[in-house]
Coordinates of C-alpha atoms in Angstrom, one line a residue:
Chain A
X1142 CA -102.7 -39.3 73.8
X1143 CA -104.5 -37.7 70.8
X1144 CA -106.7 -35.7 72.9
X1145 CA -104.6 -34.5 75.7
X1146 CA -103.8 -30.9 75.7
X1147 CA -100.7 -29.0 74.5
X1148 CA -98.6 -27.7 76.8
X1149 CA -95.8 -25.5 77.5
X1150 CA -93.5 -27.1 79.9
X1151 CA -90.4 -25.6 81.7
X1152 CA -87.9 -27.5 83.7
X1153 CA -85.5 -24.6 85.5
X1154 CA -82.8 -26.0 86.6
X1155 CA -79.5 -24.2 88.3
X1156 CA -77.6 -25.3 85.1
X1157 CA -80.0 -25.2 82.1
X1158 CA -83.2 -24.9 81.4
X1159 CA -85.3 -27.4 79.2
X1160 CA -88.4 -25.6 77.2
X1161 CA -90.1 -28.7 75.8
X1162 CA -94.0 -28.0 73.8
X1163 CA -95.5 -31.4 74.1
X1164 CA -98.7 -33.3 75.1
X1165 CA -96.4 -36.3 76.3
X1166 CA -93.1 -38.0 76.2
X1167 CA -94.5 -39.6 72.6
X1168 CA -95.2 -35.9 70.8
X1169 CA -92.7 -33.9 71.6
X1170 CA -92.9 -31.1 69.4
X1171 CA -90.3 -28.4 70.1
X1172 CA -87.8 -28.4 72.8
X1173 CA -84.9 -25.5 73.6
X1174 CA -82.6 -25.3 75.8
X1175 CA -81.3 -22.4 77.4
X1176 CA -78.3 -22.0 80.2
X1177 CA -79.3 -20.6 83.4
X1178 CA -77.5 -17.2 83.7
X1179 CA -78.5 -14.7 85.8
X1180 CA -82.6 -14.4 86.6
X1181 CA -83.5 -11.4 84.0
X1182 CA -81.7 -13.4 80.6
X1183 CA -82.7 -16.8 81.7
X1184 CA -86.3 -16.0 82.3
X1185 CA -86.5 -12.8 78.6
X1186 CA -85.3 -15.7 77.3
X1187 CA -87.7 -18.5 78.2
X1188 CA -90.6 -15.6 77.1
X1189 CA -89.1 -15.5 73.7
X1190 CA -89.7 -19.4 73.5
X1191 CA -93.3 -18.8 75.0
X1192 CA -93.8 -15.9 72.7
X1193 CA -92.5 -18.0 69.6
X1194 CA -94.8 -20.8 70.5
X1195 CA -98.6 -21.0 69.7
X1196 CA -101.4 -23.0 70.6
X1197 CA -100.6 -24.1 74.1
X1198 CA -103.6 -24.8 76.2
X1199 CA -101.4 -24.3 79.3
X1200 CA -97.8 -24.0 81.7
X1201 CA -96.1 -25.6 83.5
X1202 CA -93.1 -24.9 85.5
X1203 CA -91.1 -27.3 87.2
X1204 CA -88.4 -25.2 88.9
X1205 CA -85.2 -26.0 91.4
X1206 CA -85.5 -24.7 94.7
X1207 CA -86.6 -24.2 97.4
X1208 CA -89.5 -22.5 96.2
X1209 CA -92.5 -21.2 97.6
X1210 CA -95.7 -23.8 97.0
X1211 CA -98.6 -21.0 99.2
X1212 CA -100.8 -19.5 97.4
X1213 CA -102.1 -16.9 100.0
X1214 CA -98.4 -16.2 100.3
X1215 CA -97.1 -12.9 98.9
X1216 CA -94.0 -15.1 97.4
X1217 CA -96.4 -18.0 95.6
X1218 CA -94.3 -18.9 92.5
X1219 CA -90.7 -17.6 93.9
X1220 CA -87.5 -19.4 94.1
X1221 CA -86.9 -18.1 98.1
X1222 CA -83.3 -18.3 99.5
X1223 CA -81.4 -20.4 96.9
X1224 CA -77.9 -20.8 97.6
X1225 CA -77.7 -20.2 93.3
X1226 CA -76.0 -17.2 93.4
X1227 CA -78.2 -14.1 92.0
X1228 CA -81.5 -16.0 92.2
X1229 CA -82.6 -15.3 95.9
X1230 CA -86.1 -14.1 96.2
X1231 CA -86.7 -14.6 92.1
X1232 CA -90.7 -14.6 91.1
X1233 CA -90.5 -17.0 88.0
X1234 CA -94.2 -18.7 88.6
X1235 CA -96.5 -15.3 88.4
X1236 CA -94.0 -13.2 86.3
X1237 CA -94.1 -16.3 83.5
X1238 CA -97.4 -17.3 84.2
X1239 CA -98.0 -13.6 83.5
X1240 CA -96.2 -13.8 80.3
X1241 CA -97.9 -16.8 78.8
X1242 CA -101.9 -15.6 79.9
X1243 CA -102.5 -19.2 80.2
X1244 CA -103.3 -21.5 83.0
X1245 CA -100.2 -22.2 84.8
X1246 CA -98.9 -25.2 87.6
X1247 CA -96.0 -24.3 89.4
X1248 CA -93.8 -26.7 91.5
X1249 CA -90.3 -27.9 92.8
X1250 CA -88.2 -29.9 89.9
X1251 CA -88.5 -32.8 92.2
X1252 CA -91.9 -32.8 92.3
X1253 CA -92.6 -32.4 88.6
X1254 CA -90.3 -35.2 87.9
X1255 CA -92.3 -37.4 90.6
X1256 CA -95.4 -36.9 88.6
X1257 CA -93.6 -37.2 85.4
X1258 CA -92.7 -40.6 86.8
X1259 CA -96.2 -41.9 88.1
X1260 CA -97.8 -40.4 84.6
X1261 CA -95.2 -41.7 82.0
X1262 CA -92.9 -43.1 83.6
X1263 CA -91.7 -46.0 86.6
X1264 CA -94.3 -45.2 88.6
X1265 CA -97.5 -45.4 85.9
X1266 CA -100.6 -46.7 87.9
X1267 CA -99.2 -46.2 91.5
X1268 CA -101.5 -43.5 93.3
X1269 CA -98.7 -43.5 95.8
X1270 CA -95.1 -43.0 95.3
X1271 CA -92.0 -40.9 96.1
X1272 CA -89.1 -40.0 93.7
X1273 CA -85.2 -39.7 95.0
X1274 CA -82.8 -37.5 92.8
X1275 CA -79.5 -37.9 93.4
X1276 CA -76.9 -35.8 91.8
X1277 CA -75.5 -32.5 92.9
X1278 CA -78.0 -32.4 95.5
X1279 CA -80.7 -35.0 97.1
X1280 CA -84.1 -34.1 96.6
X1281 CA -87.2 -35.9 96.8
X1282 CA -90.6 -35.5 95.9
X1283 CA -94.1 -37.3 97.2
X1284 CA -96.9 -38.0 95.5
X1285 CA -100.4 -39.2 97.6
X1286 CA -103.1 -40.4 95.7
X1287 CA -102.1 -38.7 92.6
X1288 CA -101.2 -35.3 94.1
X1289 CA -97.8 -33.7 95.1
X1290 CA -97.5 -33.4 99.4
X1291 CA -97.5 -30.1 99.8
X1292 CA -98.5 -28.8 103.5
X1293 CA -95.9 -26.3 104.5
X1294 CA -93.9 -26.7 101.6
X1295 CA -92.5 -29.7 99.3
X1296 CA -90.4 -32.3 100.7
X1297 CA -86.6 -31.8 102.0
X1298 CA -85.7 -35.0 102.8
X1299 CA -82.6 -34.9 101.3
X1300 CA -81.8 -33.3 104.5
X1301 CA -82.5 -35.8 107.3
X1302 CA -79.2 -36.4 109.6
X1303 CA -79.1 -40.4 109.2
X1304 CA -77.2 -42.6 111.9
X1305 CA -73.6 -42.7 110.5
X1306 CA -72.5 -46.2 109.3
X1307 CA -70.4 -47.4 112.5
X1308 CA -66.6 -46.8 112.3
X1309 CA -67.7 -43.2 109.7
X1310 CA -66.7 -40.2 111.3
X1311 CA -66.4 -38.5 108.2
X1312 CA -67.7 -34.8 108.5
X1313 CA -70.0 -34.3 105.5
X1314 CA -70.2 -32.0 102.9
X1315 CA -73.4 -30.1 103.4
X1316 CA -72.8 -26.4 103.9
X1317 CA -76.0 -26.0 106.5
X1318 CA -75.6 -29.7 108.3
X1319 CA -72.2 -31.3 107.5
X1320 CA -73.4 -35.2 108.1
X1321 CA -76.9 -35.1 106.6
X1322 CA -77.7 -37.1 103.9
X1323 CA -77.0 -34.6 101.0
X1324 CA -73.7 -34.0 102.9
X1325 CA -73.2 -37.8 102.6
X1326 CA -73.9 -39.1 99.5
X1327 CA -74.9 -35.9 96.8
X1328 CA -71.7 -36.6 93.7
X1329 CA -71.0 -32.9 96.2
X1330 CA -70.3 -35.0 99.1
X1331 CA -68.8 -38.1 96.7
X1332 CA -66.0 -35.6 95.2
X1333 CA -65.3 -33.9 98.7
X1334 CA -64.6 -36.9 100.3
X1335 CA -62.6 -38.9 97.5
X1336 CA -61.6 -36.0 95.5
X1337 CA -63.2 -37.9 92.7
X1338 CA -66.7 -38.1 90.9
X1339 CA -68.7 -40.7 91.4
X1340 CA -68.5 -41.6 87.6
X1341 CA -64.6 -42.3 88.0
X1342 CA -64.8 -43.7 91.9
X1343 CA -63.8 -47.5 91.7
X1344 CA -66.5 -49.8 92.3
X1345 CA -64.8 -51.4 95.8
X1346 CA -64.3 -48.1 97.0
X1347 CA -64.8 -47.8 100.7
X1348 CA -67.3 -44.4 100.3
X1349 CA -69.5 -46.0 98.7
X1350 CA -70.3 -48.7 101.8
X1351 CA -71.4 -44.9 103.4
X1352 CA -73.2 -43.6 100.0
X1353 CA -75.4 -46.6 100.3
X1354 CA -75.9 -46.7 104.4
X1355 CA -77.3 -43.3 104.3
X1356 CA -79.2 -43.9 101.1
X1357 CA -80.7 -46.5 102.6
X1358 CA -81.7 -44.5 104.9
X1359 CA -83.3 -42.0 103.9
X1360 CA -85.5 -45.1 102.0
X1361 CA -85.9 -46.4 105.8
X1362 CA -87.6 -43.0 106.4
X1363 CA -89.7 -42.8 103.1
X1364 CA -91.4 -46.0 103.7
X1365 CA -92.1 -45.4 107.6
X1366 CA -94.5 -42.4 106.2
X1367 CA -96.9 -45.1 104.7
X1368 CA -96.7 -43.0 101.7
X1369 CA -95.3 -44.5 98.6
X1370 CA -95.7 -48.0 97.0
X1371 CA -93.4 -47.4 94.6
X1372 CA -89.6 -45.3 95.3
X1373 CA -88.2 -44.3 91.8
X1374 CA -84.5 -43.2 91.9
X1375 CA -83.0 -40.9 89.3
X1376 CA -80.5 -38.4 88.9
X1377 CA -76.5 -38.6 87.8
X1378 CA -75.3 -40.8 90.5
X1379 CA -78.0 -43.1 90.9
X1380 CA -78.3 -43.8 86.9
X1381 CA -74.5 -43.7 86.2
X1382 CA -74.0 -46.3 89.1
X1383 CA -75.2 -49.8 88.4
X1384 CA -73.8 -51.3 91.7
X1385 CA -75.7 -48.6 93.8
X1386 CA -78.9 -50.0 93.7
X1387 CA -78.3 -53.9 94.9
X1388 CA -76.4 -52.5 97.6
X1389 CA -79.3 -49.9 98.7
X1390 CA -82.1 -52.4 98.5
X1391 CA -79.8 -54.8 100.5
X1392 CA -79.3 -52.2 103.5
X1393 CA -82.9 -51.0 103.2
X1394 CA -84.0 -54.4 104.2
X1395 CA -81.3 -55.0 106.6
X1396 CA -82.7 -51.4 108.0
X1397 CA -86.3 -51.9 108.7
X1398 CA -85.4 -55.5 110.2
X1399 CA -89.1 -57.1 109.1
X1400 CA -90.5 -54.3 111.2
X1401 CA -94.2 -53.5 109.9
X1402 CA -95.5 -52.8 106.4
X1403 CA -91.1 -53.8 105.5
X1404 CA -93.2 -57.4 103.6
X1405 CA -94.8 -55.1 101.2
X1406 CA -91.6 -54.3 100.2
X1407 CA -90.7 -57.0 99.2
X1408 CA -89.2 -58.1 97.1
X1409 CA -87.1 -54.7 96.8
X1410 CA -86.2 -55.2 93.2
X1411 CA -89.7 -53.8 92.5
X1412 CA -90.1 -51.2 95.5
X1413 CA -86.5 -49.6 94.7
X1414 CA -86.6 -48.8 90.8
X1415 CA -84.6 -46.9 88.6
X1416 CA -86.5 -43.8 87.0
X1417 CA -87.8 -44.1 83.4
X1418 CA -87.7 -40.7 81.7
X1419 CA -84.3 -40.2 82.2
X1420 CA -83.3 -36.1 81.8
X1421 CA -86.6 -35.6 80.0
X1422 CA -88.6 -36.3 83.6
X1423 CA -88.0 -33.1 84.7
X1424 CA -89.5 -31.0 81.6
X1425 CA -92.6 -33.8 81.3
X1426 CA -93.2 -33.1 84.8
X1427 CA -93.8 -29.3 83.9
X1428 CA -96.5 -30.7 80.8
X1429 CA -98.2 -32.7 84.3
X1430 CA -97.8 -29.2 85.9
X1431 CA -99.5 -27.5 82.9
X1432 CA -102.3 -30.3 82.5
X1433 CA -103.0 -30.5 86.0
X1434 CA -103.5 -26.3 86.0
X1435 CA -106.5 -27.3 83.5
X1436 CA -108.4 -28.6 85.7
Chain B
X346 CA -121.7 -28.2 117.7
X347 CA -125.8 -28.6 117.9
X348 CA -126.4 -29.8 114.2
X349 CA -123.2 -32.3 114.5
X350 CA -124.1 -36.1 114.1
X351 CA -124.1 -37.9 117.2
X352 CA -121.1 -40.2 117.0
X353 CA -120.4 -44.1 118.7
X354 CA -116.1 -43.5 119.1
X355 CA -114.2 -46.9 120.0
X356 CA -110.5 -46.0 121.0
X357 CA -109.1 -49.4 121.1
X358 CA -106.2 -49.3 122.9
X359 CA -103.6 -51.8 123.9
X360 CA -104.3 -51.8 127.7
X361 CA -107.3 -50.0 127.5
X362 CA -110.4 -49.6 125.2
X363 CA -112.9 -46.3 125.8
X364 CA -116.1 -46.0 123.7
X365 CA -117.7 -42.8 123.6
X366 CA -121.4 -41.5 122.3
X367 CA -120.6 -38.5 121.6
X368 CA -120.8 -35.1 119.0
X369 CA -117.7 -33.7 120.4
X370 CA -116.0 -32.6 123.5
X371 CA -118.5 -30.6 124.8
X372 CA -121.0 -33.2 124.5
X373 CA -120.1 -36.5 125.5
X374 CA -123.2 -38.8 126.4
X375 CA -121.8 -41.5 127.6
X376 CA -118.0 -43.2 128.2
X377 CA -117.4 -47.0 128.9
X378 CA -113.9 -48.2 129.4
X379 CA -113.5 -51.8 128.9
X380 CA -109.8 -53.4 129.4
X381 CA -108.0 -54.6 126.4
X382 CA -107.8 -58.9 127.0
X383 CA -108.3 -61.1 124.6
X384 CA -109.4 -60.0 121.1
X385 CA -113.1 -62.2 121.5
X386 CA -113.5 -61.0 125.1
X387 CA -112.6 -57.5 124.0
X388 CA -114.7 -57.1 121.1
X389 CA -118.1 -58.6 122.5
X390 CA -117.6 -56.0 124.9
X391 CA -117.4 -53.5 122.8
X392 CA -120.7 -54.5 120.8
X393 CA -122.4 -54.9 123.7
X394 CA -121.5 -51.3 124.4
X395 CA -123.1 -50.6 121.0
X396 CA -126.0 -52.5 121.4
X397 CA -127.0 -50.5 124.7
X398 CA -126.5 -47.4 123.1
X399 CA -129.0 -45.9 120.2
X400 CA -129.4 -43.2 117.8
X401 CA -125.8 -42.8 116.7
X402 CA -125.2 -41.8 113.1
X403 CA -122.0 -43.1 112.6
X404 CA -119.1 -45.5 114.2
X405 CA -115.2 -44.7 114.4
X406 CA -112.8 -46.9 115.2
X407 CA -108.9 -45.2 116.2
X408 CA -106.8 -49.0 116.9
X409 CA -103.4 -49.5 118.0
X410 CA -101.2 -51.1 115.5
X411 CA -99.9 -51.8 113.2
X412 CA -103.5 -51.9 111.1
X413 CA -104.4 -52.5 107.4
X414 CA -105.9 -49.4 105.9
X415 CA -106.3 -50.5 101.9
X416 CA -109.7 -50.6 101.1
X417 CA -108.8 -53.2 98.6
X418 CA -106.7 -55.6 100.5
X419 CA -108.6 -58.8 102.3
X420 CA -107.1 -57.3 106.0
X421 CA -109.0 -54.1 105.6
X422 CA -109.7 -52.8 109.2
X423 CA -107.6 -56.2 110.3
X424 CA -104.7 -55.2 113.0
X425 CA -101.9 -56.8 111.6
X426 CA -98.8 -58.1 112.8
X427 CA -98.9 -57.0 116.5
X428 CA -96.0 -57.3 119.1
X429 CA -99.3 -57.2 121.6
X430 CA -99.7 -61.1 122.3
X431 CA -102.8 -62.9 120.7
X432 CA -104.1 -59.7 118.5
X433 CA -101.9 -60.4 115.7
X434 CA -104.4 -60.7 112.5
X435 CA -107.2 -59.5 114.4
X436 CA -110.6 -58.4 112.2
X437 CA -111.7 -55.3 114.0
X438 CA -112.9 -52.8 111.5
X439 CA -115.1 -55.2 109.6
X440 CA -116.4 -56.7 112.5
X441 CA -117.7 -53.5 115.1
X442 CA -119.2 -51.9 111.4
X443 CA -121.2 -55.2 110.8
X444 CA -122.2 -55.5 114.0
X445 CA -123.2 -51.1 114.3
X446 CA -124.6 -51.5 110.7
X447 CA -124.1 -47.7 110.3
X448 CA -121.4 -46.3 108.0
X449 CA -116.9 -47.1 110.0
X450 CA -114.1 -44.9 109.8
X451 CA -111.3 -47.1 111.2
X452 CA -107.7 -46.1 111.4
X453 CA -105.2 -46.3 113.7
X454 CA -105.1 -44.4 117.3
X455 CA -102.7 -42.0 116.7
X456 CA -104.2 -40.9 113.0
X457 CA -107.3 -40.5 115.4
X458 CA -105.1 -38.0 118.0
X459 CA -104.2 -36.0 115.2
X460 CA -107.7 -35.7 113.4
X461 CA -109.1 -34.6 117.0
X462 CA -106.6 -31.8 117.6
X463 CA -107.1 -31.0 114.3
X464 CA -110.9 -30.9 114.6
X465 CA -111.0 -29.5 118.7
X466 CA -107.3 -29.7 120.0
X467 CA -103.9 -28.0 119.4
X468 CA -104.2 -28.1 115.7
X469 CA -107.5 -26.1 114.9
X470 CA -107.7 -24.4 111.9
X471 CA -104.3 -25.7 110.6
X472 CA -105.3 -28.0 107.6
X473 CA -101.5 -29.7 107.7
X474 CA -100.0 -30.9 110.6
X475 CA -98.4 -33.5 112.8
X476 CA -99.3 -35.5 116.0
X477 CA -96.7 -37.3 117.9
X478 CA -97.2 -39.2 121.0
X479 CA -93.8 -40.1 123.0
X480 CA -95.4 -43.1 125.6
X481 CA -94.8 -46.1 126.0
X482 CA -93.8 -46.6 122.5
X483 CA -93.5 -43.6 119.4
X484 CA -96.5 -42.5 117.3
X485 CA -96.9 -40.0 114.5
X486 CA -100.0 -39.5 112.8
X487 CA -99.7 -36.6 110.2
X488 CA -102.4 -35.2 108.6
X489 CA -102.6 -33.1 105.0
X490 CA -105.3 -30.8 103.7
X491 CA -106.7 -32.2 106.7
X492 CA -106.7 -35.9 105.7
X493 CA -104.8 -38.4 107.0
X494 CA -101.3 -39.1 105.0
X495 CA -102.6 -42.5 104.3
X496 CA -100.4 -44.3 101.2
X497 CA -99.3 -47.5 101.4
X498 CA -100.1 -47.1 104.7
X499 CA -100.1 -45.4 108.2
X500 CA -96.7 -43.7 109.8
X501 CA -94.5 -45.7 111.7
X502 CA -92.3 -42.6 111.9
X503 CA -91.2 -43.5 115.3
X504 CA -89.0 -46.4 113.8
X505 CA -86.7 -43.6 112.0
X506 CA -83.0 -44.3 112.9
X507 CA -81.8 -40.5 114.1
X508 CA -78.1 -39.9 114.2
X509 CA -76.7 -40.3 117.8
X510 CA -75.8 -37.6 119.9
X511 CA -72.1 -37.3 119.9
X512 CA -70.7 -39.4 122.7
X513 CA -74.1 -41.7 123.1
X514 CA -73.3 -45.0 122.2
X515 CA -76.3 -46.8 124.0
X516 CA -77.4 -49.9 122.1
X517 CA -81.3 -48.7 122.7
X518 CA -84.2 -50.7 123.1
X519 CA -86.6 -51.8 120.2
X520 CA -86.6 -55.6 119.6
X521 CA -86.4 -54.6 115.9
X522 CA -84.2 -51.8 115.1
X523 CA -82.2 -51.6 118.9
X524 CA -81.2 -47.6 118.5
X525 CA -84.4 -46.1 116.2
X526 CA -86.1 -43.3 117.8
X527 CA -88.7 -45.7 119.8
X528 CA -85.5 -47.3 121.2
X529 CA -84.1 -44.4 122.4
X530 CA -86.9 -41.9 123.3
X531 CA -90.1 -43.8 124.4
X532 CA -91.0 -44.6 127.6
X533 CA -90.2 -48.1 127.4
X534 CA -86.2 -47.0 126.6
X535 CA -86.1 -44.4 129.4
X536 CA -86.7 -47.2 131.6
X537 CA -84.8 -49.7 130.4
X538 CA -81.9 -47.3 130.3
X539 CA -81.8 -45.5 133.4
X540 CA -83.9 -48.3 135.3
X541 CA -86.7 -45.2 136.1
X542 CA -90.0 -44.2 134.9
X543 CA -89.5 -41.1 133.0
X544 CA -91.9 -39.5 135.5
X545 CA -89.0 -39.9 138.3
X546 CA -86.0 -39.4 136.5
X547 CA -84.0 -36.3 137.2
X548 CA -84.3 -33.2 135.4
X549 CA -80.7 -33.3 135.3
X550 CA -80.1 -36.7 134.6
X551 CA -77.9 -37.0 130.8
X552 CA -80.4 -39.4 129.5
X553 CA -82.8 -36.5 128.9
X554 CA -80.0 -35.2 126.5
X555 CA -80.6 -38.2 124.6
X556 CA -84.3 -38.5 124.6
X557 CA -84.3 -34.9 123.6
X558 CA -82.0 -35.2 120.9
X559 CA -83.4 -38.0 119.2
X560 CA -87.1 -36.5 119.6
X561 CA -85.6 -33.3 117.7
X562 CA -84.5 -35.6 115.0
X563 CA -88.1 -36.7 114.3
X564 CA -89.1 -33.2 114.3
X565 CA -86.7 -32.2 112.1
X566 CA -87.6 -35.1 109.7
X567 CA -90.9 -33.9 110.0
X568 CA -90.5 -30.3 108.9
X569 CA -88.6 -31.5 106.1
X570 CA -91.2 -33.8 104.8
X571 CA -92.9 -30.5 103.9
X572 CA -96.1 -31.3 105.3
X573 CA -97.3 -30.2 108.7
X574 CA -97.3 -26.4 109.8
X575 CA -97.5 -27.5 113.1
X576 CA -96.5 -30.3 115.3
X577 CA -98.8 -30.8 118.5
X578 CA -97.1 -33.5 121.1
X579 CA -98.9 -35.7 123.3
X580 CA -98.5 -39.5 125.5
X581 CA -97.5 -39.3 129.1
X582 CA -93.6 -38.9 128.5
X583 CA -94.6 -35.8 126.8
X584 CA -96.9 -34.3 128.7
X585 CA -95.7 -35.4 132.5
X586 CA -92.1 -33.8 131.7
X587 CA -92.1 -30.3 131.8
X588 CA -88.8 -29.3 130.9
X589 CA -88.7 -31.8 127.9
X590 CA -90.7 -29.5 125.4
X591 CA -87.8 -26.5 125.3
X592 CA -85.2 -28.7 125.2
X593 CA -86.5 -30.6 121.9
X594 CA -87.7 -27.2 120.6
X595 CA -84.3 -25.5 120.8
X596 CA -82.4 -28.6 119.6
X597 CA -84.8 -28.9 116.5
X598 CA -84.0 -24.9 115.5
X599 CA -80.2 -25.9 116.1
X600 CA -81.0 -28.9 114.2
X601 CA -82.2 -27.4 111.0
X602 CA -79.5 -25.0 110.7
X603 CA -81.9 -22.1 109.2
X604 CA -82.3 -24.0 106.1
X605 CA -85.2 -23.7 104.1
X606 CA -88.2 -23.1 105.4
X607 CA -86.5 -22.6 108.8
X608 CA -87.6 -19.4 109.5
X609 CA -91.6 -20.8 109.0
X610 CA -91.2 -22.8 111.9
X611 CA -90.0 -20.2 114.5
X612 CA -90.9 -19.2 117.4
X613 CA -90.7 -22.7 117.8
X614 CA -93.2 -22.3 121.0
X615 CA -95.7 -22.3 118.3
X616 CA -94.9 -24.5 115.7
X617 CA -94.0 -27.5 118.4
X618 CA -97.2 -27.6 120.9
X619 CA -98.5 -29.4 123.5
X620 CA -101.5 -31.5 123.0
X621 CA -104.7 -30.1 124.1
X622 CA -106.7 -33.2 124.4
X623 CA -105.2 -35.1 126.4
X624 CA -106.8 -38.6 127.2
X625 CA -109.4 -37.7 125.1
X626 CA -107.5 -37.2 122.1
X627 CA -108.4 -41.0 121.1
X628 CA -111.8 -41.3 121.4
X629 CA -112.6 -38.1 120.1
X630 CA -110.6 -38.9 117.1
X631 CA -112.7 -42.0 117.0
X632 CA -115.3 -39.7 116.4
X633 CA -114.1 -37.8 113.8
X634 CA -113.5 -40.7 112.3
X635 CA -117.2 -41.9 112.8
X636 CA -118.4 -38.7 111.3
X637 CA -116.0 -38.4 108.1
X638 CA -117.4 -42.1 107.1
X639 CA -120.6 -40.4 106.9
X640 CA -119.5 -37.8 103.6

């Protein structure tokens, strides 16, 4: 740890953002937070932390989406349409990276918390692994021999449209898809359909037999890429929830019915794990970002 | 094409195997078909193919699965557990490259498809994309900065459960998951549902609704991984139905619901293409396989 570099990281999320100067989770040195307003105070605001900082050998920015991941494209480093009101078509990746003069890594949150994760965190030594947030929204993020997915863009499989659990008819919450999975089982979806957070729901609450069928199946998907070896779960419903994991690992299973590679995931207590770096994933994600724009 | 390795390409397939000497499609030397039997009476075949032939550089093997692709695991280049009756646990990888003694690619026949119309098919030039080929059974090979996605390992994408079309209450027909994609869209489920070959079946028969509808679902899964930029579609359901390739584009746009990176997939006649290949797609994988074991 003593020689790794200093780095600037910046989690932007649609809340808050997390300015943490660190070379890992065990040297933090400064960290600020500052509440995501409107595009021109949030980001004159994260340059007066950069500017107040020294000595950082690069950036990283680990920012909610979607955001655009091309670098021949005109919008590399943009949040593009965002339904966060006001941030539509935002550059934050050159205009920061711009700022700071140093060498900056620019991704989706999700995907900076997956590396976070395989670096620090649940997934440490797994070349391949996937990380599921599930709070507001459902993202996910993929990580392939070390290295974020990233084709056309990063992953949106918190969108999928799983089969319904037989007897729900329920019409989801998701304002593009109704029934996909963020329309499902997001704590959006958990509060639309019980009028209640997940935090308060009761444990032998019917919605939650449907949470956990459509989390399982977006799981079912994830391992039928032959991507991850690992699947770390974070975000507020999945960490404020102890019964949720049992009963997704139990339809996961159930799902893949001993189809294929479904013995190396066995046993699912150590496929299916709860994330390790808790809120602080998402800025040590942007510090992987920064490192990783070293190179 | 004239300073390209010259190549010995073994597409083993489940009924049939072809092994070609070859640099690419414009310079095939020679093509053997042998049928797929037993695994001892197969295999000799194909090495006595090999012995015959001289001067090759390289061997690639493209199998049918499911196969073990971890360099580090015992099974390497094994086909694993098999519904095709006596191959189950089958060394094939190891074998053919001790018996060639020149440097193996092996992976599985439809990563092959999708290297091939990457390297001379539907996908040139696009370092990220998809192959799916809708046949007897379901197969998606997807490919990323123009290597194959390989994690844990290959895709069995055609085992997602999609979310029925509304009204569809078939019970589908894969021995493992009854209703997943393979069970409702393959070849094998258009027959055992309407009691016809898909070849014969009306155009205006309501199964089609179906078989398009879940096919969309696995598109749509597969923009939203994030990866491919385009999706080329092969196997004789595909490519013998004419009318099937606008229906699954339209209902993958409608699908999507112009989230995201919607708008990068359209006109959807471009991002969703037929394969270019065709029967050669597997053997001529084979070959790119041969010639990336010799980097």
């Amino acid at each position: 740890m003593t020689n790794a570099p200093l780095i600037a990281g910046i989690e932007l999320g649609g809340t808050k953002c997390i300015c943490i100067l660190a070379t890992g989770p065990d040297d933090i040195r400064d960290e600020v937070r500052i509440p995501t307003t409107t595009p021109e105070e949030t980001l004159s605001a994260i340059e007066a932390v950069l500017d107040r900082w020294s000595g950082f050998a690069a950036l990283g920015i680990a920012s909610f989406g979607p955001v655009s991941l091309d670098r021949e494209a005109a919008d590399y480093g943009f949040i593009t349409a965002t339904t966060k009101k006001g941030w539509s078509n935002t550059d934050v990746g050159r205009r920061l990276a711009a700022h700071a003069g140093v060498p900056t890594g620019f991704n989706s949150d999700v995907a900076g918390a997956a590396l976070g994760e395989g670096r620090w965190g649940a997934a440490q030594g797994v070349a391949d692994h996937a990380y599921v947030t599930v709070g507001t929204g459902i993202g996910v993020g993929l990580v392939l021999g070390g290295e974020p997915t990233n084709g056309l863009t990063h992953p949106e499989l918190g969108h999928i449209r799983p089969v319904r659990l037989a007897g729900d008819a329920w019409a989801g919450a998701c304002p593009f898809h109704g029934d996909c999975l963020e329309g499902l089982a997001s704590g959006t979806a958990i509060r639309a359909r019980t009028g209640q957070g997940a935090e308060t729901l009761a444990d032998d609450d019917p919605a939650w037999e449907s949470v956990a069928h459509a989390l399982a199946q977006l799981l079912h998907t994830l391992v039928l890429t032959g991507i991850p070896r690992r699947i770390v779960m974070g975000g507020g419903v999945m960490t404020g929830i102890p019964h949720l994991f049992p009963r997704v690992r139990t339809r996961l299973v159930a799902s893949l019915g001993g189809y294929g590679t479904a013995p190396a995931i066995e046993p699912a207590e150590t496929y299916v794990v709860p994330a390790a770096l808790g809120n602080n994933a998402g800025p040590l994600g942007a510090v992987v970002l920064g490192t990783r724009a070293l190179r």
